[in-house]
N, CA, C and O atoms as a Tinker XYZ file with bonds, in Angstrom:
   504  protein
     1  N     66.240000   37.080000  240.589000    73     2
     2  CA    65.214000   36.266000  239.953000    64     1     3
     3  C     64.449000   37.142000  238.958000    63     2     4     5
     4  O     64.412000   38.366000  239.088000    81     3
     5  N     63.852000   36.504000  237.983000    73     3     6
     6  CA    63.125000   37.247000  236.976000    64     5     7
     7  C     61.632000   37.130000  237.211000    63     6     8     9
     8  O     61.152000   36.202000  237.863000    81     7
     9  N     60.917000   38.091000  236.665000    73     7    10
    10  CA    59.466000   38.088000  236.815000    64     9    11
    11  C     58.869000   36.886000  236.094000    63    10    12    13
    12  O     59.324000   36.493000  235.020000    81    11
    13  N     57.857000   36.322000  236.702000    73    11    14
    14  CA    57.159000   35.190000  236.107000    64    13    15
    15  C     55.854000   35.683000  235.499000    63    14    16    17
    16  O     55.488000   36.848000  235.654000    81    15
    17  N     55.162000   34.800000  234.817000    73    15    18
    18  CA    53.864000   35.156000  234.255000    64    17    19
    19  C     52.905000   35.580000  235.367000    63    18    20    21
    20  O     52.112000   36.506000  235.190000    81    19
    21  N     52.980000   34.899000  236.512000    73    19    22
    22  CA    52.108000   35.254000  237.637000    64    21    23
    23  C     52.413000   36.663000  238.122000    63    22    24    25
    24  O     51.498000   37.435000  238.409000    81    23
    25  N     53.702000   37.004000  238.216000    73    23    26
    26  CA    54.093000   38.337000  238.658000    64    25    27
    27  C     53.638000   39.389000  237.667000    63    26    28    29
    28  O     53.097000   40.423000  238.060000    81    27
    29  N     53.851000   39.137000  236.391000    73    27    30
    30  CA    53.443000   40.091000  235.362000    64    29    31
    31  C     51.942000   40.314000  235.404000    63    30    32    33
    32  O     51.474000   41.441000  235.241000    81    31
    33  N     51.189000   39.252000  235.620000    73    31    34
    34  CA    49.739000   39.391000  235.719000    64    33    35
    35  C     49.369000   40.223000  236.947000    63    34    36    37
    36  O     48.500000   41.091000  236.871000    81    35
    37  N     50.028000   39.959000  238.074000    73    35    38
    38  CA    49.736000   40.694000  239.300000    64    37    39
    39  C     50.019000   42.184000  239.150000    63    38    40    41
    40  O     49.209000   43.013000  239.564000    81    39
    41  N     51.164000   42.531000  238.562000    73    39    42
    42  CA    51.508000   43.951000  238.480000    64    41    43
    43  C     50.659000   44.699000  237.461000    63    42    44    45
    44  O     50.629000   45.929000  237.458000    81    43
    45  N     49.966000   43.955000  236.591000    73    43    46
    46  CA    49.081000   44.611000  235.626000    64    45    47
    47  C     47.730000   44.986000  236.246000    63    46    48    49
    48  O     46.947000   45.709000  235.630000    81    47
    49  N     47.457000   44.504000  237.451000    73    47    50
    50  CA    46.179000   44.755000  238.116000    64    49    51
    51  C     46.224000   46.032000  238.938000    63    50    52    53
    52  O     47.295000   46.526000  239.288000    81    51
    53  N     45.040000   46.559000  239.241000    73    51    54
    54  CA    44.960000   47.696000  240.159000    64    53    55
    55  C     45.376000   47.220000  241.546000    63    54    56    57
    56  O     45.375000   46.018000  241.811000    81    55
    57  N     45.731000   48.140000  242.428000    73    55    58
    58  CA    46.215000   47.769000  243.763000    64    57    59
    59  C     45.245000   46.857000  244.516000    63    58    60    61
    60  O     45.687000   45.847000  245.062000    81    59
    61  N     43.939000   47.164000  244.574000    73    59    62
    62  CA    43.024000   46.252000  245.289000    64    61    63
    63  C     42.915000   44.879000  244.630000    63    62    64    65
    64  O     42.869000   43.856000  245.312000    81    63
    65  N     42.874000   44.867000  243.292000    73    63    66
    66  CA    42.805000   43.589000  242.583000    64    65    67
    67  C     44.084000   42.790000  242.780000    63    66    68    69
    68  O     44.038000   41.568000  242.925000    81    67
    69  N     45.233000   43.478000  242.787000    73    67    70
    70  CA    46.521000   42.826000  242.999000    64    69    71
    71  C     46.567000   42.167000  244.371000    63    70    72    73
    72  O     47.017000   41.029000  244.505000    81    71
    73  N     46.098000   42.890000  245.397000    73    71    74
    74  CA    46.103000   42.348000  246.756000    64    73    75
    75  C     45.241000   41.089000  246.832000    63    74    76    77
    76  O     45.641000   40.096000  247.438000    81    75
    77  N     44.059000   41.131000  246.219000    73    75    78
    78  CA    43.163000   39.966000  246.235000    64    77    79
    79  C     43.775000   38.783000  245.485000    63    78    80    81
    80  O     43.721000   37.649000  245.959000    81    79
    81  N     44.356000   39.050000  244.317000    73    79    82
    82  CA    44.938000   37.972000  243.512000    64    81    83
    83  C     46.156000   37.369000  244.213000    63    82    84    85
    84  O     46.336000   36.151000  244.209000    81    83
    85  N     46.987000   38.216000  244.812000    73    83    86
    86  CA    48.155000   37.708000  245.532000    64    85    87
    87  C     47.721000   36.894000  246.748000    63    86    88    89
    88  O     48.297000   35.845000  247.035000    81    87
    89  N     46.708000   37.375000  247.458000    73    87    90
    90  CA    46.183000   36.646000  248.619000    64    89    91
    91  C     45.703000   35.260000  248.185000    63    90    92    93
    92  O     45.969000   34.272000  248.869000    81    91
    93  N     45.009000   35.183000  247.069000    73    91    94
    94  CA    44.503000   33.895000  246.598000    64    93    95
    95  C     45.642000   32.984000  246.145000    63    94    96    97
    96  O     45.605000   31.780000  246.399000    81    95
    97  N     46.644000   33.538000  245.483000    73    95    98
    98  CA    47.789000   32.740000  245.047000    64    97    99
    99  C     48.525000   32.158000  246.251000    63    98   100   101
   100  O     48.839000   30.968000  246.268000    81    99
   101  N     48.801000   32.980000  247.252000    73    99   102
   102  CA    49.508000   32.508000  248.452000    64   101   103
   103  C     48.648000   31.499000  249.204000    63   102   104   105
   104  O     49.147000   30.460000  249.635000    81   103
   105  N     47.365000   31.796000  249.364000    73   103   106
   106  CA    46.470000   30.878000  250.073000    64   105   107
   107  C     46.382000   29.537000  249.346000    63   106   108   109
   108  O     46.280000   28.492000  249.988000    81   107
   109  N     46.419000   29.558000  248.024000    73   107   110
   110  CA    46.368000   28.309000  247.255000    64   109   111
   111  C     47.584000   27.442000  247.547000    63   110   112   113
   112  O     47.465000   26.220000  247.633000    81   111
   113  N     48.741000   28.053000  247.699000    73   111   114
   114  CA    49.949000   27.282000  248.040000    64   113   115
   115  C     49.824000   26.665000  249.437000    63   114   116   117
   116  O     50.213000   25.517000  249.651000    81   115
   117  N     49.283000   27.429000  250.377000    73   115   118
   118  CA    49.093000   26.897000  251.729000    64   117   119
   119  C     48.052000   25.778000  251.712000    63   118   120   121
   120  O     48.251000   24.746000  252.352000    81   119
   121  N     46.938000   25.968000  250.986000    73   119   122
   122  CA    45.911000   24.924000  250.906000    64   121   123
   123  C     46.485000   23.637000  250.318000    63   122   124   125
   124  O     46.220000   22.546000  250.820000    81   123
   125  N     47.261000   23.770000  249.266000    73   123   126
   126  CA    47.849000   22.587000  248.624000    64   125   127
   127  C     48.763000   21.846000  249.597000    63   126   128   129
   128  O     48.728000   20.618000  249.672000    81   127
   129  N     49.571000   22.585000  250.332000    73   127   130
   130  CA    50.484000   21.964000  251.297000    64   129   131
   131  C     49.716000   21.287000  252.417000    63   130   132   133
   132  O     50.118000   20.232000  252.907000    81   131
   133  N     48.612000   21.895000  252.820000    73   131   134
   134  CA    47.816000   21.354000  253.924000    64   133   135
   135  C     46.794000   20.321000  253.450000    63   134   136   137
   136  O     45.998000   19.816000  254.242000    81   135
   137  N     46.823000   20.009000  252.141000    73   135   138
   138  CA    45.907000   19.034000  251.535000    64   137   139
   139  C     44.448000   19.434000  251.713000    63   138   140   141
   140  O     43.580000   18.585000  251.914000    81   139
   141  N     44.193000   20.726000  251.638000    73   139   142
   142  CA    42.829000   21.242000  251.699000    64   141   143
   143  C     42.279000   21.346000  250.280000    63   142   144   145
   144  O     43.033000   21.502000  249.319000    81   143
   145  N     40.987000   21.260000  250.165000    73   143   146
   146  CA    40.335000   21.484000  248.880000    64   145   147
   147  C     40.410000   22.977000  248.554000    63   146   148   149
   148  O     40.467000   23.805000  249.463000    81   147
   149  N     40.411000   23.325000  247.268000    73   147   150
   150  CA    40.519000   24.737000  246.893000    64   149   151
   151  C     39.434000   25.638000  247.501000    63   150   152   153
   152  O     39.662000   26.830000  247.710000    81   151
   153  N     38.268000   25.075000  247.782000    73   151   154
   154  CA    37.192000   25.895000  248.339000    64   153   155
   155  C     37.115000   25.841000  249.868000    63   154   156   157
   156  O     36.262000   26.497000  250.466000    81   155
   157  N     38.000000   25.062000  250.505000    73   155   158
   158  CA    38.002000   25.000000  251.967000    64   157   159
   159  C     38.562000   26.294000  252.544000    63   158   160   161
   160  O     39.487000   26.895000  251.998000    81   159
   161  N     37.978000   26.700000  253.659000    73   159   162
   162  CA    38.408000   27.940000  254.297000    64   161   163
   163  C     39.794000   27.770000  254.907000    63   162   164   165
   164  O     40.098000   26.752000  255.529000    81   163
   165  N     40.621000   28.781000  254.716000    73   163   166
   166  CA    41.952000   28.836000  255.305000    64   165   167
   167  C     41.999000   30.104000  256.149000    63   166   168   169
   168  O     41.904000   31.204000  255.605000    81   167
   169  N     42.143000   29.974000  257.467000    73   167   170
   170  CA    42.206000   31.172000  258.313000    64   169   171
   171  C     43.470000   31.976000  257.995000    63   170   172   173
   172  O     44.584000   31.526000  258.263000    81   171
   173  N     43.285000   33.158000  257.425000    73   171   174
   174  CA    44.411000   33.968000  256.980000    64   173   175
   175  C     45.132000   34.675000  258.118000    63   174   176   177
   176  O     46.249000   35.162000  257.944000    81   175
   177  N     44.489000   34.730000  259.287000    73   175   178
   178  CA    45.075000   35.477000  260.404000    64   177   179
   179  C     45.573000   34.573000  261.525000    63   178   180   181
   180  O     45.895000   35.058000  262.610000    81   179
   181  N     45.641000   33.269000  261.280000    73   179   182
   182  CA    46.162000   32.329000  262.285000    64   181   183
   183  C     47.600000   31.979000  261.983000    63   182   184   185
   184  O     47.994000   31.893000  260.820000    81   183
   185  N     48.376000   31.778000  263.013000    73   183   186
   186  CA    49.780000   31.417000  262.882000    64   185   187
   187  C     49.919000   30.125000  262.082000    63   186   188   189
   188  O     49.097000   29.215000  262.182000    81   187
   189  N     50.992000   30.073000  261.280000    73   187   190
   190  CA    51.263000   28.860000  260.511000    64   189   191
   191  C     51.316000   27.634000  261.413000    63   190   192   193
   192  O     50.787000   26.576000  261.073000    81   191
   193  N     51.959000   27.787000  262.562000    73   191   194
   194  CA    52.128000   26.655000  263.465000    64   193   195
   195  C     50.807000   26.263000  264.111000    63   194   196   197
   196  O     50.580000   25.087000  264.396000    81   195
   197  N     49.926000   27.246000  264.346000    73   195   198
   198  CA    48.580000   26.935000  264.843000    64   197   199
   199  C     47.774000   26.167000  263.799000    63   198   200   201
   200  O     46.863000   25.411000  264.138000    81   199
   201  N     48.112000   26.364000  262.546000    73   199   202
   202  CA    47.445000   25.645000  261.459000    64   201   203
   203  C     48.014000   24.242000  261.275000    63   202   204   205
   204  O     47.507000   23.458000  260.473000    81   203
   205  N     49.077000   23.929000  262.029000    73   203   206
   206  CA    49.669000   22.598000  261.965000    64   205   207
   207  C     50.850000   22.476000  261.024000    63   206   208   209
   208  O     51.318000   21.367000  260.764000    81   207
   209  N     51.342000   23.590000  260.508000    73   207   210
   210  CA    52.481000   23.534000  259.601000    64   209   211
   211  C     53.790000   23.447000  260.372000    63   210   212   213
   212  O     53.907000   23.974000  261.479000    81   211
   213  N     54.761000   22.785000  259.785000    73   211   214
   214  CA    56.096000   22.685000  260.361000    64   213   215
   215  C     57.032000   23.599000  259.564000    63   214   216   217
   216  O     56.675000   24.092000  258.494000    81   215
   217  N     58.202000   23.808000  260.092000    73   215   218
   218  CA    59.168000   24.649000  259.383000    64   217   219
   219  C     59.559000   24.013000  258.044000    63   218   220   221
   220  O     59.861000   24.728000  257.089000    81   219
   221  N     59.555000   22.705000  257.967000    73   219   222
   222  CA    59.856000   22.030000  256.713000    64   221   223
   223  C     58.785000   22.343000  255.664000    63   222   224   225
   224  O     59.108000   22.613000  254.508000    81   223
   225  N     57.534000   22.308000  256.061000    73   223   226
   226  CA    56.439000   22.641000  255.134000    64   225   227
   227  C     56.498000   24.109000  254.730000    63   226   228   229
   228  O     56.220000   24.449000  253.580000    81   227
   229  N     56.861000   24.983000  255.673000    73   227   230
   230  CA    56.996000   26.403000  255.345000    64   229   231
   231  C     58.101000   26.619000  254.320000    63   230   232   233
   232  O     57.983000   27.477000  253.446000    81   231
   233  N     59.163000   25.848000  254.428000    73   231   234
   234  CA    60.257000   25.947000  253.470000    64   233   235
   235  C     59.774000   25.543000  252.078000    63   234   236   237
   236  O     60.156000   26.164000  251.086000    81   235
   237  N     58.947000   24.517000  252.000000    73   235   238
   238  CA    58.381000   24.091000  250.721000    64   237   239
   239  C     57.517000   25.195000  250.127000    63   238   240   241
   240  O     57.612000   25.494000  248.937000    81   239
   241  N     56.674000   25.797000  250.960000    73   239   242
   242  CA    55.805000   26.877000  250.486000    64   241   243
   243  C     56.652000   28.054000  250.009000    63   242   244   245
   244  O     56.388000   28.626000  248.951000    81   243
   245  N     57.657000   28.410000  250.779000    73   243   246
   246  CA    58.559000   29.511000  250.423000    64   245   247
   247  C     59.184000   29.267000  249.055000    63   246   248   249
   248  O     59.204000   30.160000  248.208000    81   247
   249  N     59.692000   28.058000  248.841000    73   247   250
   250  CA    60.330000   27.718000  247.569000    64   249   251
   251  C     59.343000   27.819000  246.397000    63   250   252   253
   252  O     59.678000   28.350000  245.338000    81   251
   253  N     58.137000   27.308000  246.597000    73   251   254
   254  CA    57.136000   27.367000  245.519000    64   253   255
   255  C     56.711000   28.801000  245.232000    63   254   256   257
   256  O     56.520000   29.173000  244.074000    81   255
   257  N     56.562000   29.613000  246.288000    73   255   258
   258  CA    56.204000   31.017000  246.073000    64   257   259
   259  C     57.324000   31.763000  245.343000    63   258   260   261
   260  O     57.056000   32.603000  244.484000    81   259
   261  N     58.563000   31.458000  245.681000    73   259   262
   262  CA    59.691000   32.085000  244.982000    64   261   263
   263  C     59.639000   31.747000  243.492000    63   262   264   265
   264  O     59.854000   32.615000  242.646000    81   263
   265  N     59.353000   30.484000  243.179000    73   263   266
   266  CA    59.276000   30.062000  241.782000    64   265   267
   267  C     58.104000   30.716000  241.065000    63   266   268   269
   268  O     58.247000   31.192000  239.939000    81   267
   269  N     56.951000   30.739000  241.713000    73   267   270
   270  CA    55.756000   31.293000  241.068000    64   269   271
   271  C     55.834000   32.795000  240.875000    63   270   272   273
   272  O     55.348000   33.329000  239.879000    81   271
   273  N     56.458000   33.484000  241.850000    73   271   274
   274  CA    56.485000   34.945000  241.805000    64   273   275
   275  C     57.795000   35.516000  241.268000    63   274   276   277
   276  O     57.868000   36.702000  240.945000    81   275
   277  N     58.827000   34.680000  241.171000    73   275   278
   278  CA    60.109000   35.183000  240.714000    64   277   279
   279  C     60.747000   36.130000  241.715000    63   278   280   281
   280  O     61.496000   37.032000  241.341000    81   279
   281  N     60.446000   35.920000  242.989000    73   279   282
   282  CA    60.983000   36.757000  244.060000    64   281   283
   283  C     61.894000   35.926000  244.953000    63   282   284   285
   284  O     61.692000   34.723000  245.122000    81   283
   285  N     62.897000   36.583000  245.520000    73   283   286
   286  CA    63.707000   35.949000  246.558000    64   285   287
   287  C     63.027000   36.263000  247.887000    63   286   288   289
   288  O     62.829000   37.428000  248.232000    81   287
   289  N     62.676000   35.225000  248.624000    73   287   290
   290  CA    62.003000   35.403000  249.908000    64   289   291
   291  C     62.940000   34.897000  250.994000    63   290   292   293
   292  O     63.318000   33.725000  251.000000    81   291
   293  N     63.307000   35.767000  251.900000    73   291   294
   294  CA    64.185000   35.383000  253.000000    64   293   295
   295  C     63.478000   34.353000  253.877000    63   294   296   297
   296  O     62.271000   34.435000  254.102000    81   295
   297  N     64.243000   33.392000  254.363000    73   295   298
   298  CA    63.665000   32.391000  255.268000    64   297   299
   299  C     63.097000   33.067000  256.511000    63   298   300   301
   300  O     62.089000   32.619000  257.057000    81   299
   301  N     63.736000   34.135000  256.956000    73   299   302
   302  CA    63.232000   34.858000  258.124000    64   301   303
   303  C     61.855000   35.454000  257.884000    63   302   304   305
   304  O     61.079000   35.627000  258.825000    81   303
   305  N     61.549000   35.765000  256.648000    73   303   306
   306  CA    60.241000   36.332000  256.328000    64   305   307
   307  C     59.121000   35.402000  256.768000    63   306   308   309
   308  O     58.087000   35.853000  257.260000    81   307
   309  N     59.331000   34.110000  256.589000    73   307   310
   310  CA    58.292000   33.148000  256.951000    64   309   311
   311  C     58.036000   33.150000  258.460000    63   310   312   313
   312  O     56.936000   32.810000  258.897000    81   311
   313  N     59.030000   33.527000  259.253000    73   311   314
   314  CA    58.856000   33.574000  260.702000    64   313   315
   315  C     58.461000   34.973000  261.173000    63   314   316   317
   316  O     57.730000   35.120000  262.152000    81   315
   317  N     58.947000   35.996000  260.474000    73   315   318
   318  CA    58.617000   37.366000  260.856000    64   317   319
   319  C     57.217000   37.770000  260.405000    63   318   320   321
   320  O     56.627000   38.699000  260.959000    81   319
   321  N     56.690000   37.083000  259.413000    73   319   322
   322  CA    55.331000   37.319000  258.909000    64   321   323
   323  C     54.559000   36.020000  259.150000    63   322   324   325
   324  O     54.362000   35.242000  258.217000    81   323
   325  N     54.119000   35.776000  260.394000    73   323   326
   326  CA    53.674000   34.437000  260.808000    64   325   327
   327  C     52.251000   34.030000  260.416000    63   326   328   329
   328  O     51.758000   32.998000  260.873000    81   327
   329  N     51.592000   34.823000  259.579000    73   327   330
   330  CA    50.260000   34.450000  259.102000    64   329   331
   331  C     50.229000   34.638000  257.593000    63   330   332   333
   332  O     51.073000   35.333000  257.027000    81   331
   333  N     49.260000   34.020000  256.951000    73   331   334
   334  CA    49.113000   34.171000  255.504000    64   333   335
   335  C     48.893000   35.641000  255.167000    63   334   336   337
   336  O     49.494000   36.154000  254.223000    81   335
   337  N     48.047000   36.317000  255.918000    73   335   338
   338  CA    47.748000   37.726000  255.638000    64   337   339
   339  C     48.999000   38.595000  255.775000    63   338   340   341
   340  O     49.234000   39.472000  254.943000    81   339
   341  N     49.798000   38.362000  256.811000    73   339   342
   342  CA    51.032000   39.136000  256.992000    64   341   343
   343  C     52.016000   38.846000  255.865000    63   342   344   345
   344  O     52.696000   39.755000  255.391000    81   343
   345  N     52.099000   37.599000  255.432000    73   343   346
   346  CA    52.976000   37.243000  254.329000    64   345   347
   347  C     52.531000   37.922000  253.037000    63   346   348   349
   348  O     53.363000   38.429000  252.285000    81   347
   349  N     51.235000   37.935000  252.776000    73   347   350
   350  CA    50.701000   38.590000  251.580000    64   349   351
   351  C     51.062000   40.073000  251.586000    63   350   352   353
   352  O     51.488000   40.614000  250.566000    81   351
   353  N     50.895000   40.724000  252.723000    73   351   354
   354  CA    51.230000   42.144000  252.837000    64   353   355
   355  C     52.712000   42.361000  252.537000    63   354   356   357
   356  O     53.077000   43.284000  251.809000    81   355
   357  N     53.548000   41.516000  253.096000    73   355   358
   358  CA    54.988000   41.619000  252.861000    64   357   359
   359  C     55.319000   41.412000  251.385000    63   358   360   361
   360  O     56.061000   42.198000  250.798000    81   359
   361  N     54.772000   40.363000  250.789000    73   359   362
   362  CA    55.079000   40.054000  249.396000    64   361   363
   363  C     54.563000   41.128000  248.447000    63   362   364   365
   364  O     55.191000   41.402000  247.425000    81   363
   365  N     53.443000   41.729000  248.768000    73   363   366
   366  CA    52.916000   42.781000  247.890000    64   365   367
   367  C     53.881000   43.957000  247.827000    63   366   368   369
   368  O     53.961000   44.644000  246.809000    81   367
   369  N     54.613000   44.189000  248.913000    73   367   370
   370  CA    55.617000   45.245000  248.911000    64   369   371
   371  C     56.853000   44.888000  248.107000    63   370   372   373
   372  O     57.624000   45.772000  247.734000    81   371
   373  N     57.054000   43.608000  247.834000    73   371   374
   374  CA    58.219000   43.167000  247.055000    64   373   375
   375  C     57.952000   43.144000  245.559000    63   374   376   377
   376  O     58.887000   43.153000  244.759000    81   375
   377  N     56.684000   43.115000  245.177000    73   375   378
   378  CA    56.372000   43.092000  243.753000    64   377   379
   379  C     56.799000   44.404000  243.111000    63   378   380   381
   380  O     56.747000   45.451000  243.757000    81   379
   381  N     57.222000   44.367000  241.849000    73   379   382
   382  CA    57.571000   45.615000  241.166000    64   381   383
   383  C     56.413000   46.606000  241.272000    63   382   384   385
   384  O     55.263000   46.266000  240.995000    81   383
   385  N     56.726000   47.811000  241.668000    73   383   386
   386  CA    55.708000   48.835000  241.855000    64   385   387
   387  C     54.974000   48.712000  243.161000    63   386   388   389
   388  O     54.027000   49.458000  243.411000    81   387
   389  N     55.399000   47.762000  244.025000    73   387   390
   390  CA    54.725000   47.540000  245.294000    64   389   391
   391  C     55.288000   48.338000  246.444000    63   390   392   393
   392  O     54.741000   48.290000  247.546000    81   391
   393  N     56.372000   49.077000  246.223000    73   391   394
   394  CA    56.871000   49.955000  247.268000    64   393   395
   395  C     58.253000   49.619000  247.786000    63   394   396   397
   396  O     58.965000   50.514000  248.241000    81   395
   397  N     58.662000   48.343000  247.732000    73   395   398
   398  CA    60.007000   47.997000  248.182000    64   397   399
   399  C     60.621000   47.031000  247.191000    63   398   400   401
   400  O     59.920000   46.390000  246.407000    81   399
   401  N     61.895000   46.938000  247.235000    73   399   402
   402  CA    62.610000   46.008000  246.360000    64   401   403
   403  C     62.758000   44.666000  247.061000    63   402   404   405
   404  O     62.749000   44.597000  248.290000    81   403
   405  N     62.890000   43.622000  246.295000    73   403   406
   406  CA    63.130000   42.290000  246.858000    64   405   407
   407  C     64.510000   42.263000  247.486000    63   406   408   409
   408  O     65.408000   42.967000  247.026000    81   407
   409  N     64.697000   41.471000  248.520000    73   407   410
   410  CA    66.017000   41.395000  249.127000    64   409   411
   411  C     67.039000   40.836000  248.153000    63   410   412   413
   412  O     66.700000   40.056000  247.263000    81   411
   413  N     68.271000   41.231000  248.325000    73   411   414
   414  CA    69.341000   40.759000  247.450000    64   413   415
   415  C     69.528000   39.259000  247.626000    63   414   416   417
   416  O     69.306000   38.715000  248.708000    81   415
   417  N     69.938000   38.602000  246.551000    73   415   418
   418  CA    70.168000   37.159000  246.609000    64   417   419
   419  C     71.327000   36.812000  247.538000    63   418   420   421
   420  O     71.413000   35.682000  248.021000    81   419
   421  N     72.224000   37.776000  247.796000    73   419   422
   422  CA    73.370000   37.505000  248.642000    64   421   423
   423  C     73.117000   37.948000  250.081000    63   422   424   425
   424  O     74.047000   38.360000  250.774000    81   423
   425  N     71.866000   37.865000  250.534000    73   423   426
   426  CA    71.545000   38.218000  251.922000    64   425   427
   427  C     72.360000   37.335000  252.850000    63   426   428   429
   428  O     72.636000   36.182000  252.519000    81   427
   429  N     72.746000   37.850000  253.994000    73   427   430
   430  CA    73.604000   37.076000  254.901000    64   429   431
   431  C     73.003000   35.723000  255.267000    63   430   432   433
   432  O     71.809000   35.598000  255.538000    81   431
   433  N     73.864000   34.730000  255.263000    73   431   434
   434  CA    73.446000   33.372000  255.592000    64   433   435
   435  C     72.933000   33.309000  257.025000    63   434   436   437
   436  O     72.097000   32.463000  257.346000    81   435
   437  N     73.416000   34.179000  257.874000    73   435   438
   438  CA    73.005000   34.171000  259.276000    64   437   439
   439  C     71.499000   34.349000  259.425000    63   438   440   441
   440  O     70.920000   33.878000  260.404000    81   439
   441  N     70.856000   35.019000  258.476000    73   439   442
   442  CA    69.414000   35.229000  258.561000    64   441   443
   443  C     68.643000   33.920000  258.484000    63   442   444   445
   444  O     67.516000   33.833000  258.972000    81   443
   445  N     69.232000   32.919000  257.886000    73   443   446
   446  CA    68.530000   31.657000  257.689000    64   445   447
   447  C     68.786000   30.634000  258.797000    63   446   448   449
   448  O     68.249000   29.527000  258.749000    81   447
   449  N     69.590000   30.985000  259.781000    73   447   450
   450  CA    69.913000   30.034000  260.839000    64   449   451
   451  C     68.688000   29.604000  261.633000    63   450   452   453
   452  O     68.562000   28.429000  261.980000    81   451
   453  N     67.786000   30.532000  261.925000    73   451   454
   454  CA    66.587000   30.169000  262.692000    64   453   455
   455  C     65.771000   29.121000  261.948000    63   454   456   457
   456  O     65.281000   28.165000  262.549000    81   455
   457  N     65.628000   29.301000  260.652000    73   455   458
   458  CA    64.870000   28.333000  259.859000    64   457   459
   459  C     65.580000   26.988000  259.833000    63   458   460   461
   460  O     64.940000   25.947000  259.982000    81   459
   461  N     66.880000   26.999000  259.648000    73   459   462
   462  CA    67.635000   25.752000  259.628000    64   461   463
   463  C     67.511000   25.014000  260.958000    63   462   464   465
   464  O     67.345000   23.794000  260.980000    81   463
   465  N     67.589000   25.749000  262.063000    73   463   466
   466  CA    67.419000   25.137000  263.376000    64   465   467
   467  C     66.052000   24.478000  263.504000    63   466   468   469
   468  O     65.946000   23.369000  264.029000    81   467
   469  N     65.009000   25.147000  263.029000    73   467   470
   470  CA    63.653000   24.591000  263.093000    64   469   471
   471  C     63.525000   23.346000  262.212000    63   470   472   473
   472  O     62.898000   22.364000  262.612000    81   471
   473  N     64.112000   23.385000  261.027000    73   471   474
   474  CA    64.045000   22.236000  260.128000    64   473   475
   475  C     64.740000   21.027000  260.764000    63   474   476   477
   476  O     64.205000   19.918000  260.770000    81   475
   477  N     65.920000   21.260000  261.286000    73   475   478
   478  CA    66.647000   20.163000  261.931000    64   477   479
   479  C     65.878000   19.613000  263.109000    63   478   480   481
   480  O     65.824000   18.398000  263.303000    81   479
   481  N     65.276000   20.495000  263.906000    73   479   482
   482  CA    64.476000   20.070000  265.030000    64   481   483
   483  C     63.315000   19.192000  264.560000    63   482   484   485
   484  O     63.042000   18.148000  265.151000    81   483
   485  N     62.631000   19.622000  263.490000    73   483   486
   486  CA    61.529000   18.838000  262.943000    64   485   487
   487  C     62.004000   17.489000  262.431000    63   486   488   489
   488  O     61.341000   16.476000  262.653000    81   487
   489  N     63.141000   17.462000  261.750000    73   487   490
   490  CA    63.653000   16.211000  261.197000    64   489   491
   491  C     64.016000   15.226000  262.302000    63   490   492   493
   492  O     63.733000   14.033000  262.194000    81   491
   493  N     64.635000   15.720000  263.352000    73   491   494
   494  CA    65.036000   14.850000  264.442000    64   493   495
   495  C     63.839000   14.331000  265.233000    63   494   496   497
   496  O     63.918000   13.267000  265.848000    81   495
   497  N     62.733000   15.070000  265.224000    73   495   498
   498  CA    61.547000   14.628000  265.954000    64   497   499
   499  C     60.747000   13.627000  265.148000    63   498   500   501
   500  O     59.898000   12.927000  265.699000    81   499
   501  N     61.005000   13.546000  263.849000    73   499   502
   502  CA    60.242000   12.620000  262.988000    64   501   503
   503  C     60.681000   11.193000  263.189000    63   502   504
   504  O     60.148000   10.287000  262.548000    81   503
């Protein structure tokens, strides 16, 4: 994936400013999905599922973050980083100059099985 305007803006900031801006960008995606107002508090340290999100909603957030940031985000990341704050920390490491490279687009399909199982479970319960 290629860098987006949001990514370019983030990497132009100092490390503390980048962390704050990325946190706000990610939180905005969660607020939008949860139909919260932009100024409503979002607990950054609570589990996605405790906040009432389903795996289907997490998949939507993941897709939008990938588009906004130009990063490939493994489906497992959403489960291995189960809070907004943990996700922000992970994503900051994927940004250029953030310390780690983004995962390859050809990551094994097996990594996404847990997410697929959760999505199917949610769909069947609906």
